[in-house]
Amino acid sequence: MSSRRSSRSRQSGSSRISDDQISDLVTKLQHLIPELRRRRSDKVSASKVLQETCNYIRNLHREVDDLSDRLSELLASTDDDSAEAAIIRSLLNY
Amino acid sequence: MVDSLFPSIETTVDDASPESRRKRRRISETAKETAESSEINQESLKRWRTNRVQQIYASKLVEALRRVRQRSNDGGKITSAAREIRDTADRVLAASARGTTRWSRAVLATRVRASLKKHKKAKLTGARKPRKDTAAERKRSKLPAVERKLKILGRLVPGCRKVTVPNLLDEATDYIAALEMQVRAMESLAELLAAAAPRSMLTRP
């Protein structure tokens, strides 16, 4: 699978990325990023889409970090009570 | 499955000279790849957006966190709990991808490398930095904004620094969907735990 992809990159060139590829990337990413889905305009520049994508991924990372913080506090309190842990596990397994 | 998406291209292969046949084969190959990549996008959306997947991830995460807690209690290592949870969450997320995506393989690979590096001193990370001051790097900084941002995106998705544009798109799509699922699962877990432990929450200052 990866060998197929590397032969494709030799065709498209190492320094120049084709405009087609970029516009393809941009339209597809536009559908993924909630910020850009709301705008719904075709005039969003490639640079803007890429910027929003990077921001979105960074936001998601930050959310995961915050949630890890919250979970660490919550788990510390429930760790002692195995009954609560059993409840959680059964709830998750439905 | 791919043929149904691009019927017109497949039928024109029958006529014309070998040269145009070769050209059409190349076109149909790129068409196939675009079709495959859009399939991958559809698949990754399906893969990460179902409730079932989220539940499975959440329960695996809880199990993994328990095991990690046991180990750190026995071993006596002092790592920040939040960091542990973040790393465990990422590891379980990457494992759920079952080695099908580059970013998931990279996440799991760096964990192995990180645990090995603890025994050897990290000489490699020191050697990598001086490369940034070459003339080529200075020329590269004059790249158009789009290409620069493409690089940043490549750095954000694990294991995708030197990957082609269509490949990067696939990986980023899957990665974003996976991260969204991770956030949803951890949020629901936090809500469950908060609901299940009202007593301890009240005693908190």
Short mmCIF file of C-alpha atoms in Angstrom, two decimals:
data_model
loop_
_atom_site.label_atom_id
_atom_site.label_comp_id
_atom_site.label_asym_id
_atom_site.label_seq_id
_atom_site.Cartn_x
_atom_site.Cartn_y
_atom_site.Cartn_z
CA MET A 1 0.00 0.00 0.00
CA SER A 2 2.71 2.49 0.94
CA SER A 3 4.74 1.66 -2.21
CA ARG A 4 1.78 2.61 -4.36
CA ARG A 5 1.58 5.95 -2.60
CA SER A 6 5.29 6.72 -2.98
CA SER A 7 5.17 6.11 -6.74
CA ARG A 8 2.34 8.64 -6.90
CA SER A 9 4.49 11.24 -5.17
CA ARG A 10 7.24 10.86 -7.78
CA GLN A 11 4.71 11.80 -10.41
CA SER A 12 3.47 14.90 -8.65
CA GLY A 13 6.99 16.19 -7.99
CA SER A 14 8.76 16.82 -4.74
CA SER A 15 8.80 20.63 -4.57
CA ARG A 16 5.69 21.59 -6.53
CA ILE A 17 2.33 20.50 -5.29
CA SER A 18 -0.26 20.67 -8.06
CA ASP A 19 -3.09 23.14 -7.75
CA ASP A 20 -5.54 20.34 -8.32
CA GLN A 21 -4.31 18.45 -5.31
CA ILE A 22 -4.52 21.54 -3.16
CA SER A 23 -8.03 22.46 -4.24
CA ASP A 24 -9.08 18.84 -3.75
CA LEU A 25 -7.60 18.87 -0.26
CA VAL A 26 -9.26 22.18 0.50
CA THR A 27 -12.76 21.15 -0.53
CA LYS A 28 -12.54 17.91 1.40
CA LEU A 29 -11.19 19.54 4.53
CA GLN A 30 -13.87 22.17 4.33
CA HIS A 31 -16.50 19.53 4.96
CA LEU A 32 -14.72 18.29 8.03
CA ILE A 33 -14.11 21.49 9.90
CA PRO A 34 -17.26 22.70 11.66
CA GLU A 35 -16.12 26.33 11.45
CA LEU A 36 -15.98 26.18 7.68
CA ARG A 37 -19.10 24.05 7.24
CA ARG A 38 -21.10 26.91 8.70
CA ARG A 39 -19.78 29.46 6.21
CA ARG A 40 -20.79 27.33 3.22
CA SER A 41 -19.18 29.70 0.72
CA ASP A 42 -16.94 28.62 -2.13
CA LYS A 43 -14.69 31.61 -1.64
CA VAL A 44 -12.75 30.18 1.27
CA SER A 45 -9.07 30.35 0.42
CA ALA A 46 -6.83 27.33 0.70
CA SER A 47 -4.69 29.08 3.24
CA LYS A 48 -7.73 29.78 5.42
CA VAL A 49 -8.91 26.18 5.27
CA LEU A 50 -5.49 24.87 6.21
CA GLN A 51 -5.23 27.38 9.02
CA GLU A 52 -8.63 26.40 10.37
CA THR A 53 -7.74 22.71 10.11
CA CYS A 54 -4.57 23.22 12.13
CA ASN A 55 -6.44 25.30 14.68
CA TYR A 56 -9.13 22.67 14.92
CA ILE A 57 -6.65 19.87 15.54
CA ARG A 58 -4.87 21.97 18.15
CA ASN A 59 -8.21 22.68 19.84
CA LEU A 60 -9.03 18.99 19.90
CA HIS A 61 -5.65 18.26 21.47
CA ARG A 62 -6.32 20.88 24.11
CA GLU A 63 -9.75 19.45 24.82
CA VAL A 64 -8.25 16.02 25.30
CA ASP A 65 -5.71 17.49 27.72
CA ASP A 66 -8.44 19.26 29.69
CA LEU A 67 -10.52 16.12 29.80
CA SER A 68 -7.51 14.16 30.99
CA ASP A 69 -7.17 16.65 33.82
CA ARG A 70 -10.82 16.27 34.76
CA LEU A 71 -10.65 12.51 34.52
CA SER A 72 -7.55 12.38 36.70
CA GLU A 73 -9.40 14.22 39.46
CA LEU A 74 -12.54 12.14 39.07
CA LEU A 75 -10.69 8.85 38.95
CA ALA A 76 -8.73 9.74 42.05
CA SER A 77 -11.96 10.07 43.96
CA THR A 78 -13.66 6.94 42.65
CA ASP A 79 -10.63 4.70 42.78
CA ASP A 80 -11.31 3.79 46.37
CA ASP A 81 -14.85 2.72 45.77
CA SER A 82 -14.89 -0.38 43.60
CA ALA A 83 -18.68 -0.49 43.64
CA GLU A 84 -18.83 2.76 41.72
CA ALA A 85 -16.27 1.44 39.29
CA ALA A 86 -18.40 -1.63 38.68
CA ILE A 87 -21.40 0.59 38.00
CA ILE A 88 -19.45 2.58 35.44
CA ARG A 89 -18.19 -0.52 33.71
CA SER A 90 -21.65 -2.00 33.44
CA LEU A 91 -23.03 1.28 32.12
CA LEU A 92 -20.36 1.34 29.44
CA ASN A 93 -21.04 -2.20 28.36
CA TYR A 94 -24.66 -1.79 27.45
CA MET B 1 -17.11 -1.16 -5.87
CA VAL B 2 -14.91 1.47 -7.48
CA ASP B 3 -16.24 0.75 -10.97
CA SER B 4 -19.70 1.89 -10.04
CA LEU B 5 -18.37 5.32 -9.10
CA PHE B 6 -16.65 5.98 -12.42
CA PRO B 7 -18.50 4.03 -15.10
CA SER B 8 -17.70 6.44 -17.96
CA ILE B 9 -13.94 6.11 -17.54
CA GLU B 10 -14.01 2.32 -17.42
CA THR B 11 -16.02 1.94 -20.65
CA THR B 12 -13.77 4.18 -22.79
CA VAL B 13 -10.78 1.90 -22.19
CA ASP B 14 -12.05 -0.50 -24.86
CA ASP B 15 -11.41 1.68 -27.93
CA ALA B 16 -8.37 3.60 -29.33
CA SER B 17 -4.60 3.14 -29.65
CA PRO B 18 -2.25 1.72 -27.02
CA GLU B 19 -0.96 5.22 -26.19
CA SER B 20 -4.37 6.62 -25.39
CA ARG B 21 -5.15 3.37 -23.62
CA ARG B 22 -2.10 3.95 -21.43
CA LYS B 23 -3.20 7.52 -20.84
CA ARG B 24 -6.68 6.37 -19.95
CA ARG B 25 -5.28 3.73 -17.66
CA ARG B 26 -3.33 6.44 -15.83
CA ILE B 27 -6.43 8.61 -15.64
CA SER B 28 -8.54 5.73 -14.39
CA GLU B 29 -5.82 4.93 -11.87
CA THR B 30 -5.88 8.46 -10.47
CA ALA B 31 -9.65 8.32 -10.59
CA LYS B 32 -9.50 5.05 -8.69
CA GLU B 33 -7.23 6.62 -6.13
CA THR B 34 -9.55 9.58 -5.68
CA ALA B 35 -12.43 7.17 -5.40
CA GLU B 36 -10.48 5.12 -2.90
CA SER B 37 -9.55 8.19 -0.92
CA SER B 38 -13.14 9.37 -0.84
CA GLU B 39 -14.06 5.85 0.21
CA ILE B 40 -11.46 6.03 2.93
CA ASN B 41 -12.94 9.35 4.03
CA GLN B 42 -16.41 7.82 4.12
CA GLU B 43 -15.08 4.79 5.92
CA SER B 44 -13.19 6.77 8.51
CA LEU B 45 -16.28 8.82 9.19
CA LYS B 46 -18.25 5.61 9.66
CA ARG B 47 -15.44 4.11 11.65
CA TRP B 48 -15.24 6.83 14.23
CA ARG B 49 -18.71 8.27 14.39
CA THR B 50 -20.87 5.35 15.53
CA ASN B 51 -21.97 5.11 19.13
CA ARG B 52 -20.79 1.55 19.33
CA VAL B 53 -17.23 2.56 18.50
CA GLN B 54 -17.38 5.24 21.14
CA GLN B 55 -18.63 2.80 23.76
CA ILE B 56 -15.97 0.28 22.92
CA TYR B 57 -13.31 2.96 23.15
CA ALA B 58 -14.65 4.23 26.47
CA SER B 59 -14.66 0.78 28.06
CA LYS B 60 -11.21 -0.04 26.73
CA LEU B 61 -9.98 3.26 28.09
CA VAL B 62 -11.36 2.53 31.54
CA GLU B 63 -9.70 -0.88 31.58
CA ALA B 64 -6.39 0.55 30.42
CA LEU B 65 -6.54 3.31 33.02
CA ARG B 66 -7.13 0.78 35.76
CA ARG B 67 -4.14 -1.25 34.65
CA VAL B 68 -1.99 1.87 34.47
CA ARG B 69 -3.07 2.87 37.94
CA GLN B 70 -2.17 -0.55 39.31
CA ARG B 71 1.26 -0.38 37.72
CA SER B 72 2.03 3.11 38.98
CA ASN B 73 0.82 2.22 42.46
CA ASP B 74 3.08 -0.82 42.55
CA GLY B 75 6.03 0.81 40.80
CA GLY B 76 5.90 4.02 42.78
CA LYS B 77 6.70 6.18 39.72
CA ILE B 78 5.56 9.76 40.00
CA THR B 79 4.05 10.75 36.66
CA SER B 80 1.35 13.39 36.49
CA ALA B 81 -2.01 11.64 36.45
CA ALA B 82 -3.34 13.83 33.67
CA ARG B 83 -0.35 13.03 31.48
CA GLU B 84 -0.85 9.34 32.13
CA ILE B 85 -4.46 9.55 31.17
CA ARG B 86 -3.70 11.53 28.03
CA ASP B 87 -1.06 9.00 26.95
CA THR B 88 -3.32 6.05 27.71
CA ALA B 89 -6.19 7.66 25.82
CA ASP B 90 -3.97 8.25 22.80
CA ARG B 91 -2.60 4.75 22.94
CA VAL B 92 -6.03 3.12 23.10
CA LEU B 93 -7.23 5.40 20.31
CA ALA B 94 -4.33 4.45 18.08
CA ALA B 95 -4.83 0.77 18.89
CA SER B 96 -8.46 1.01 17.82
CA ALA B 97 -7.30 1.93 14.34
CA ARG B 98 -5.72 -1.52 14.09
CA GLY B 99 -2.65 -0.35 12.20
CA THR B 100 -4.57 0.86 9.17
CA THR B 101 -3.52 4.49 9.37
CA ARG B 102 -0.12 6.10 9.45
CA TRP B 103 -0.89 8.38 12.40
CA SER B 104 -2.02 5.47 14.57
CA ARG B 105 1.11 3.50 13.77
CA ALA B 106 3.23 6.56 14.55
CA VAL B 107 1.55 7.10 17.94
CA LEU B 108 2.16 3.50 18.95
CA ALA B 109 5.71 3.56 17.59
CA THR B 110 6.72 6.68 19.54
CA ARG B 111 5.55 5.04 22.75
CA VAL B 112 7.90 2.13 22.15
CA ARG B 113 10.73 4.49 21.29
CA ALA B 114 10.01 6.62 24.35
CA SER B 115 10.17 3.64 26.71
CA LEU B 116 13.43 2.53 25.11
CA LYS B 117 14.92 6.00 25.35
CA LYS B 118 14.48 5.97 29.10
CA HIS B 119 17.36 3.53 29.35
CA LYS B 120 19.63 5.16 26.74
CA LYS B 121 20.26 8.89 26.93
CA ALA B 122 18.51 10.76 24.09
CA LYS B 123 21.43 11.60 21.80
CA LEU B 124 19.29 11.59 18.66
CA THR B 125 17.05 14.54 19.56
CA GLY B 126 20.12 16.74 20.11
CA ALA B 127 21.57 15.92 16.68
CA ARG B 128 18.40 16.74 14.80
CA LYS B 129 18.16 20.44 15.70
CA PRO B 130 21.24 22.01 13.92
CA ARG B 131 19.76 21.12 10.53
CA LYS B 132 17.40 24.06 10.78
CA ASP B 133 20.11 26.64 10.04
CA THR B 134 21.01 25.53 6.53
CA ALA B 135 20.59 27.77 3.49
CA ALA B 136 18.00 25.37 2.10
CA GLU B 137 15.87 25.93 5.16
CA ARG B 138 16.08 29.72 4.69
CA LYS B 139 15.01 29.36 1.06
CA ARG B 140 12.21 27.07 2.15
CA SER B 141 10.83 29.69 4.50
CA LYS B 142 9.91 31.77 1.41
CA LEU B 143 7.37 29.13 0.43
CA PRO B 144 3.87 30.31 -0.31
CA ALA B 145 1.55 30.41 2.67
CA VAL B 146 -0.35 27.34 1.51
CA GLU B 147 2.69 25.11 1.42
CA ARG B 148 3.86 26.38 4.76
CA LYS B 149 0.49 25.61 6.31
CA LEU B 150 0.53 22.20 4.69
CA LYS B 151 3.77 21.54 6.54
CA ILE B 152 2.27 22.64 9.82
CA LEU B 153 -0.64 20.31 9.24
CA GLY B 154 1.82 17.52 8.53
CA ARG B 155 3.50 18.20 11.85
CA LEU B 156 0.23 18.14 13.76
CA VAL B 157 -0.84 14.74 12.49
CA PRO B 158 1.56 12.21 14.01
CA GLY B 159 3.86 10.47 11.57
CA CYS B 160 2.90 12.62 8.61
CA ARG B 161 5.76 15.06 8.13
CA LYS B 162 6.92 13.73 4.78
CA VAL B 163 3.72 12.49 3.28
CA THR B 164 2.09 13.34 -0.07
CA VAL B 165 -0.81 15.78 -0.19
CA PRO B 166 -3.57 13.24 -0.89
CA ASN B 167 -2.12 10.92 1.74
CA LEU B 168 -1.99 13.78 4.23
CA LEU B 169 -5.62 14.51 3.52
CA ASP B 170 -6.65 10.93 4.25
CA GLU B 171 -4.60 10.80 7.43
CA ALA B 172 -5.85 14.18 8.63
CA THR B 173 -9.45 13.20 7.93
CA ASP B 174 -9.15 10.00 9.90
CA TYR B 175 -7.17 11.68 12.66
CA ILE B 176 -9.71 14.46 13.12
CA ALA B 177 -12.60 12.01 13.22
CA ALA B 178 -10.72 9.87 15.74
CA LEU B 179 -9.89 12.87 17.93
CA GLU B 180 -13.52 13.97 17.90
CA MET B 181 -14.53 10.52 19.06
CA GLN B 182 -11.88 10.59 21.73
CA VAL B 183 -13.24 13.88 23.04
CA ARG B 184 -16.82 12.64 23.03
CA ALA B 185 -15.92 9.40 24.79
CA MET B 186 -13.82 11.09 27.46
CA GLU B 187 -16.55 13.66 28.05
CA SER B 188 -19.19 10.99 28.55
CA LEU B 189 -16.79 9.13 30.84
CA ALA B 190 -16.25 12.27 32.89
CA GLU B 191 -20.00 12.80 33.15
CA LEU B 192 -20.53 9.23 34.27
CA LEU B 193 -17.84 9.49 36.90
CA ALA B 194 -19.12 12.83 38.12
CA ALA B 195 -22.61 11.39 38.44
CA ALA B 196 -21.37 8.23 40.14
CA ALA B 197 -19.33 10.04 42.75
CA PRO B 198 -21.53 12.81 44.11
CA ARG B 199 -20.35 12.28 47.68
CA SER B 200 -16.68 12.82 46.98
CA MET B 201 -17.48 15.84 44.81
CA LEU B 202 -19.26 17.47 47.73
CA THR B 203 -16.34 17.00 50.08
CA ARG B 204 -14.03 18.70 47.58
CA PRO B 205 -13.02 22.29 48.58
#
